Amino acid sequence: MNRNNHTKTTRWLAILMLLTMQILNANADVVTVWTTIKVPAPTPTAPLHPSYTSLDEFKNDMLKVTNEYRANHDANPLKWNETLADYSREWAEACIWKHSKSSYGENLAYGYGNVSAAVIAWGEERNMYNFGKPTGYTEETGHFTQLVWKSTTQVGCAAFNCGYSKKDKSKRDDGAEIHEDVFEGMMAPRSSGDEAEGDGLEGLKVARSEPRAQGWYVVCEYTPPGNVVGSHNSYFRKNVLPKKASAADSSSSSSTTSESSSTSMPEPSQNAATSTTIGSQSQPTGGAMRFALDSTLGMILVGLGTVGVGRGLYT
């Protein structure tokens, strides 16, 4: 009897051992696999500067930097004019890269990371201006001379994001807004049927046949207008004065202000550009007439005068 019990016990022990072995082997075959999926991060886009997202910031920065340059060159600070700002806004929204032919002075710029950078681009043209012997209006210094023109008293500006053309791959890769209807560079000449009747904002209807601004387009209108061309550059002598000895560097102080409010001032894009106007086709406020002689017309008159003298000598 005891022998049978011992045999049964032995069998149960053997069965338990076999079951244990099977369980261990089964656990050995279980493998936990952890999988991960790598999701590419979206391309970061540069944050817009507050001067492009807030009207108050835009106005304050524009006046601050503009009036710093004017103070440095002994000109009174400009006051903001909403009528000029409204006009600037309408022209900026058209994204046409040319002057509106307004009766105001006009400075244009595009491709700059903030408003201060655009104004500094205009103002630093002073490094090319000859204060000792003023050369009058030049394309290289015309933005600066309008900026600090002493007789100018009011300004109004606006900025608009014109996007980038589909050809501008670098901007597209940076996540910038792409406008399908934005063209790059000069398009085909206008046909006679496309010719705008009149100047100024009436030219908006020929927008598609004009060169286009890229990115943020800054437009400023000034009154009374500067860059008045006169005899022996007399208007420039009176209105564009040398930098005062005690004046601080406007570009440095503006850069510091920009850094304290956000980050360091962004560099202008590779296609950044500026443009200004020459005030020689209308009469400025105050009654002083503008005198300008087209060089081609001048040569023609000189030639006619020479012919007249020759005929007098030989008749």
Short mmCIF file of C-alpha atoms in Angstrom, two decimals:
data_model
loop_
_atom_site.label_atom_id
_atom_site.label_comp_id
_atom_site.label_asym_id
_atom_site.label_seq_id
_atom_site.Cartn_x
_atom_site.Cartn_y
_atom_site.Cartn_z
CA MET A 1 0.00 0.00 0.00
CA ASN A 2 2.80 2.34 0.92
CA ARG A 3 4.59 1.36 -2.26
CA ASN A 4 1.57 2.33 -4.39
CA ASN A 5 1.27 5.71 -2.65
CA HIS A 6 4.96 6.35 -3.24
CA THR A 7 4.54 5.50 -6.92
CA LYS A 8 1.58 7.88 -7.30
CA THR A 9 3.49 10.64 -5.56
CA THR A 10 6.45 10.11 -7.83
CA ARG A 11 4.25 10.28 -10.92
CA TRP A 12 2.63 13.54 -9.80
CA LEU A 13 6.03 15.04 -9.12
CA ALA A 14 7.15 14.02 -12.59
CA ILE A 15 4.02 15.53 -14.13
CA LEU A 16 4.57 18.80 -12.20
CA MET A 17 8.17 18.93 -13.38
CA LEU A 18 7.10 18.40 -17.00
CA LEU A 19 4.44 21.09 -16.73
CA THR A 20 6.96 23.48 -15.17
CA MET A 21 9.44 22.81 -18.00
CA GLN A 22 6.77 23.47 -20.62
CA ILE A 23 5.72 26.70 -18.94
CA LEU A 24 9.34 27.88 -18.78
CA ASN A 25 9.89 26.99 -22.43
CA ALA A 26 6.70 28.77 -23.41
CA ASN A 27 7.79 31.95 -21.55
CA ALA A 28 11.15 31.77 -23.26
CA ASP A 29 9.42 32.00 -26.65
CA VAL A 30 7.45 35.15 -25.75
CA VAL A 31 9.21 38.25 -27.11
CA THR A 32 7.99 41.81 -26.51
CA VAL A 33 8.63 44.06 -29.54
CA TRP A 34 8.55 47.84 -29.08
CA THR A 35 8.12 49.84 -32.30
CA THR A 36 8.60 53.59 -32.83
CA ILE A 37 7.43 55.77 -35.68
CA LYS A 38 9.59 58.78 -36.55
CA VAL A 39 7.39 61.68 -37.59
CA PRO A 40 9.32 64.47 -39.37
CA ALA A 41 8.96 67.80 -37.60
CA PRO A 42 7.41 70.61 -39.64
CA THR A 43 9.82 73.14 -41.06
CA PRO A 44 10.00 76.04 -38.57
CA THR A 45 9.08 79.45 -39.90
CA ALA A 46 10.62 82.69 -38.68
CA PRO A 47 8.23 84.48 -36.31
CA LEU A 48 6.87 87.75 -37.62
CA HIS A 49 8.26 90.83 -35.96
CA PRO A 50 5.70 92.76 -33.85
CA SER A 51 6.11 95.75 -36.16
CA TYR A 52 4.41 93.67 -38.86
CA THR A 53 1.65 92.22 -36.68
CA SER A 54 0.63 95.25 -34.59
CA LEU A 55 -0.41 98.58 -36.07
CA ASP A 56 0.71 100.37 -32.91
CA GLU A 57 4.13 98.68 -33.01
CA PHE A 58 4.44 99.51 -36.70
CA LYS A 59 3.61 103.17 -36.19
CA ASN A 60 5.80 103.55 -33.10
CA ASP A 61 8.83 101.85 -34.67
CA MET A 62 8.46 103.80 -37.89
CA LEU A 63 8.28 107.16 -36.13
CA LYS A 64 10.99 106.29 -33.62
CA VAL A 65 13.66 105.34 -36.14
CA THR A 66 12.64 108.00 -38.66
CA ASN A 67 12.80 110.77 -36.07
CA GLU A 68 16.12 109.52 -34.71
CA TYR A 69 17.65 110.07 -38.14
CA ARG A 70 15.97 113.45 -38.43
CA ALA A 71 17.23 114.54 -35.01
CA ASN A 72 20.74 113.50 -36.01
CA HIS A 73 20.51 115.81 -39.03
CA ASP A 74 18.89 118.79 -37.32
CA ALA A 75 15.36 118.22 -38.66
CA ASN A 76 12.19 118.36 -36.55
CA PRO A 77 10.32 115.12 -35.81
CA LEU A 78 7.61 114.07 -38.24
CA LYS A 79 3.98 113.71 -37.17
CA TRP A 80 1.79 110.79 -38.24
CA ASN A 81 -0.81 111.53 -40.91
CA GLU A 82 -3.66 109.01 -41.30
CA THR A 83 -4.51 110.20 -44.80
CA LEU A 84 -0.98 109.40 -45.91
CA ALA A 85 -1.13 106.08 -44.08
CA ASP A 86 -4.37 105.14 -45.86
CA TYR A 87 -2.85 106.00 -49.23
CA SER A 88 0.27 103.99 -48.37
CA ARG A 89 -1.88 101.01 -47.38
CA GLU A 90 -3.78 100.98 -50.67
CA TRP A 91 -0.57 101.10 -52.68
CA ALA A 92 1.18 98.48 -50.55
CA GLU A 93 -1.74 96.05 -50.90
CA ALA A 94 -1.39 96.25 -54.68
CA CYS A 95 2.17 94.82 -54.36
CA ILE A 96 3.30 96.84 -57.40
CA TRP A 97 7.04 97.48 -57.29
CA LYS A 98 7.04 100.98 -58.68
CA HIS A 99 6.12 104.45 -57.50
CA SER A 100 2.50 105.52 -57.38
CA LYS A 101 3.20 108.94 -58.93
CA SER A 102 1.48 110.58 -56.00
CA SER A 103 1.92 114.25 -55.16
CA TYR A 104 3.73 113.19 -51.97
CA GLY A 105 7.30 112.18 -51.37
CA GLU A 106 7.52 108.39 -51.39
CA ASN A 107 9.95 105.76 -50.09
CA LEU A 108 9.50 102.04 -50.82
CA ALA A 109 11.18 98.90 -49.51
CA TYR A 110 10.59 95.15 -49.45
CA GLY A 111 12.30 92.07 -48.08
CA TYR A 112 13.27 93.42 -44.62
CA GLY A 113 12.62 91.47 -41.42
CA ASN A 114 11.05 94.41 -39.59
CA VAL A 115 10.12 98.04 -40.08
CA SER A 116 13.21 99.41 -38.34
CA ALA A 117 15.48 97.52 -40.74
CA ALA A 118 13.71 99.06 -43.73
CA VAL A 119 14.09 102.60 -42.37
CA ILE A 120 17.73 101.98 -41.48
CA ALA A 121 18.35 100.82 -45.06
CA TRP A 122 17.06 104.20 -46.19
CA GLY A 123 18.88 106.18 -43.54
CA GLU A 124 22.30 104.60 -43.95
CA GLU A 125 22.48 105.92 -47.50
CA ARG A 126 23.85 109.01 -45.77
CA ASN A 127 27.26 107.31 -45.91
CA MET A 128 27.23 107.94 -49.68
CA TYR A 129 25.97 111.53 -49.50
CA ASN A 130 28.41 114.42 -49.97
CA PHE A 131 27.40 117.02 -47.39
CA GLY A 132 30.37 119.27 -48.21
CA LYS A 133 29.36 119.53 -51.86
CA PRO A 134 25.76 118.34 -52.18
CA THR A 135 25.11 116.50 -55.40
CA GLY A 136 21.33 116.84 -55.18
CA TYR A 137 19.11 113.89 -55.91
CA THR A 138 20.67 110.51 -56.69
CA GLU A 139 19.15 107.03 -56.66
CA GLU A 140 21.86 105.96 -54.20
CA THR A 141 20.94 108.57 -51.58
CA GLY A 142 17.37 109.62 -52.40
CA HIS A 143 15.74 107.60 -49.59
CA PHE A 144 17.96 109.23 -47.01
CA THR A 145 17.46 112.76 -48.30
CA GLN A 146 13.66 112.33 -48.21
CA LEU A 147 13.87 110.79 -44.74
CA VAL A 148 15.65 113.80 -43.21
CA TRP A 149 14.29 116.54 -45.50
CA LYS A 150 13.95 119.49 -43.16
CA SER A 151 10.81 120.98 -44.73
CA THR A 152 8.87 117.71 -44.52
CA THR A 153 6.55 117.68 -41.50
CA GLN A 154 4.25 114.65 -41.80
CA VAL A 155 4.46 110.99 -42.73
CA GLY A 156 2.11 108.04 -43.10
CA CYS A 157 3.19 104.48 -43.83
CA ALA A 158 1.89 100.96 -44.24
CA ALA A 159 3.19 97.42 -44.76
CA PHE A 160 1.65 94.45 -46.54
CA ASN A 161 2.78 90.85 -46.98
CA CYS A 162 2.90 90.30 -50.74
CA GLY A 163 4.13 86.72 -50.40
CA TYR A 164 6.67 85.19 -52.77
CA SER A 165 6.46 83.92 -56.30
CA LYS A 166 6.40 80.17 -56.92
CA LYS A 167 9.88 80.47 -58.46
CA ASP A 168 11.39 81.62 -55.16
CA LYS A 169 12.22 78.14 -53.85
CA SER A 170 14.32 79.28 -50.88
CA LYS A 171 11.43 81.24 -49.40
CA ARG A 172 9.00 78.42 -50.12
CA ASP A 173 11.27 75.97 -48.27
CA ASP A 174 11.29 78.32 -45.28
CA GLY A 175 7.54 78.04 -45.04
CA ALA A 176 6.78 81.53 -46.29
CA GLU A 177 3.37 82.28 -47.70
CA ILE A 178 3.14 81.65 -51.44
CA HIS A 179 0.74 83.69 -53.52
CA GLU A 180 -0.31 82.04 -56.77
CA ASP A 181 -0.94 85.41 -58.41
CA VAL A 182 2.39 86.97 -57.46
CA PHE A 183 4.78 87.36 -60.37
CA GLU A 184 8.54 87.72 -60.17
CA GLY A 185 10.41 90.40 -62.03
CA MET A 186 9.26 92.44 -65.00
CA MET A 187 6.47 90.90 -67.03
CA ALA A 188 5.58 91.60 -70.65
CA PRO A 189 5.09 95.29 -71.52
CA ARG A 190 1.58 96.62 -71.20
CA SER A 191 -0.53 96.75 -74.31
CA SER A 192 -2.30 99.95 -75.24
CA GLY A 193 -5.54 98.46 -73.93
CA ASP A 194 -4.00 97.97 -70.49
CA GLU A 195 -2.80 101.52 -70.13
CA ALA A 196 -4.07 103.13 -66.95
CA GLU A 197 -5.87 106.42 -67.26
CA GLY A 198 -4.22 108.80 -64.83
CA ASP A 199 -1.71 108.34 -62.06
CA GLY A 200 -1.66 107.17 -58.46
CA LEU A 201 -4.01 104.46 -57.29
CA GLU A 202 -5.73 104.28 -60.67
CA GLY A 203 -2.72 102.26 -61.78
CA LEU A 204 -3.83 99.32 -59.67
CA LYS A 205 -5.74 97.78 -62.57
CA VAL A 206 -2.46 97.06 -64.39
CA ALA A 207 -0.95 95.24 -61.42
CA ARG A 208 -0.35 91.96 -63.26
CA SER A 209 1.87 93.59 -65.88
CA GLU A 210 4.14 95.35 -63.38
CA PRO A 211 7.17 94.20 -61.38
CA ARG A 212 6.11 92.77 -58.03
CA ALA A 213 7.26 93.38 -54.47
CA GLN A 214 8.28 90.22 -52.59
CA GLY A 215 7.59 89.51 -48.92
CA TRP A 216 6.77 92.45 -46.65
CA TYR A 217 6.28 95.61 -48.70
CA VAL A 218 6.77 98.91 -46.83
CA VAL A 219 5.40 102.15 -48.31
CA CYS A 220 5.83 105.64 -46.81
CA GLU A 221 4.35 108.93 -48.03
CA TYR A 222 5.75 112.31 -46.95
CA THR A 223 4.37 115.85 -47.06
CA PRO A 224 5.51 118.39 -48.00
CA PRO A 225 7.59 116.20 -50.32
CA GLY A 226 11.36 116.26 -50.28
CA ASN A 227 14.04 115.73 -52.94
CA VAL A 228 13.15 119.06 -54.55
CA VAL A 229 15.49 119.76 -57.44
CA GLY A 230 16.55 123.40 -57.78
CA SER A 231 19.26 125.68 -59.06
CA HIS A 232 22.72 124.57 -57.85
CA ASN A 233 21.07 122.06 -55.47
CA SER A 234 20.02 124.94 -53.21
CA TYR A 235 17.06 123.00 -51.79
CA PHE A 236 19.32 120.14 -50.77
CA ARG A 237 21.72 122.54 -49.05
CA LYS A 238 18.85 123.92 -46.95
CA ASN A 239 17.05 120.67 -46.21
CA VAL A 240 19.69 117.93 -45.92
CA LEU A 241 22.05 118.94 -43.14
CA PRO A 242 25.20 117.16 -41.93
CA LYS A 243 25.07 114.83 -38.98
CA LYS A 244 25.47 116.68 -35.69
CA ALA A 245 28.69 115.96 -33.83
CA SER A 246 26.81 114.89 -30.69
CA ALA A 247 24.31 112.69 -32.54
CA ALA A 248 24.14 109.01 -31.68
CA ASP A 249 24.26 106.36 -34.38
CA SER A 250 20.64 105.73 -35.33
CA SER A 251 21.30 102.28 -36.74
CA SER A 252 23.04 101.12 -33.54
CA SER A 253 20.41 102.47 -31.16
CA SER A 254 17.60 101.04 -33.26
CA SER A 255 19.27 97.65 -33.33
CA THR A 256 19.56 97.70 -29.55
CA THR A 257 15.89 98.59 -29.18
CA SER A 258 14.92 95.78 -31.50
CA GLU A 259 16.98 93.27 -29.55
CA SER A 260 15.42 94.26 -26.23
CA SER A 261 11.89 93.94 -27.58
CA SER A 262 12.33 90.57 -29.28
CA THR A 263 15.49 89.15 -30.79
CA SER A 264 18.39 90.52 -32.78
CA MET A 265 17.40 92.42 -35.88
CA PRO A 266 16.83 90.05 -38.81
CA GLU A 267 19.05 90.42 -41.83
CA PRO A 268 17.27 91.56 -44.99
CA SER A 269 16.51 88.83 -47.48
CA GLN A 270 18.73 88.49 -50.54
CA ASN A 271 16.11 90.13 -52.72
CA ALA A 272 15.53 93.13 -50.43
CA ALA A 273 15.09 96.38 -52.33
CA THR A 274 14.33 100.06 -51.84
CA SER A 275 13.04 102.87 -54.06
CA THR A 276 12.35 106.59 -53.66
CA THR A 277 10.98 109.52 -55.63
CA ILE A 278 12.35 112.77 -56.95
CA GLY A 279 10.23 115.86 -56.34
CA SER A 280 10.62 117.85 -59.52
CA GLN A 281 7.21 117.88 -61.17
CA SER A 282 5.00 119.92 -58.84
CA GLN A 283 5.07 122.97 -56.62
CA PRO A 284 5.82 122.31 -52.95
CA THR A 285 3.88 123.89 -50.11
CA GLY A 286 5.24 127.35 -49.33
CA GLY A 287 5.24 128.76 -52.86
CA ALA A 288 8.80 127.92 -53.88
CA MET A 289 8.90 126.60 -57.44
CA ARG A 290 10.95 123.54 -58.35
CA PHE A 291 13.35 123.89 -61.23
CA ALA A 292 14.48 120.83 -63.12
CA LEU A 293 15.96 120.52 -66.59
CA ASP A 294 15.98 117.16 -68.29
CA SER A 295 19.52 116.38 -69.45
CA THR A 296 18.38 115.25 -72.89
CA LEU A 297 16.34 118.40 -73.40
CA GLY A 298 19.31 120.43 -72.24
CA MET A 299 21.59 118.85 -74.83
CA ILE A 300 19.03 119.50 -77.56
CA LEU A 301 18.76 123.18 -76.58
CA VAL A 302 22.55 123.54 -76.48
CA GLY A 303 22.77 121.93 -79.91
CA LEU A 304 20.14 124.23 -81.37
CA GLY A 305 21.91 127.22 -79.87
CA THR A 306 25.21 126.15 -81.45
CA VAL A 307 23.57 125.76 -84.86
CA GLY A 308 22.01 129.20 -84.51
CA VAL A 309 25.36 130.81 -83.70
CA GLY A 310 26.99 129.04 -86.65
CA ARG A 311 24.38 130.30 -89.05
CA GLY A 312 24.84 133.84 -87.74
CA LEU A 313 28.60 133.71 -88.39
CA TYR A 314 28.32 132.42 -91.92
CA THR A 315 25.46 134.50 -93.31
#
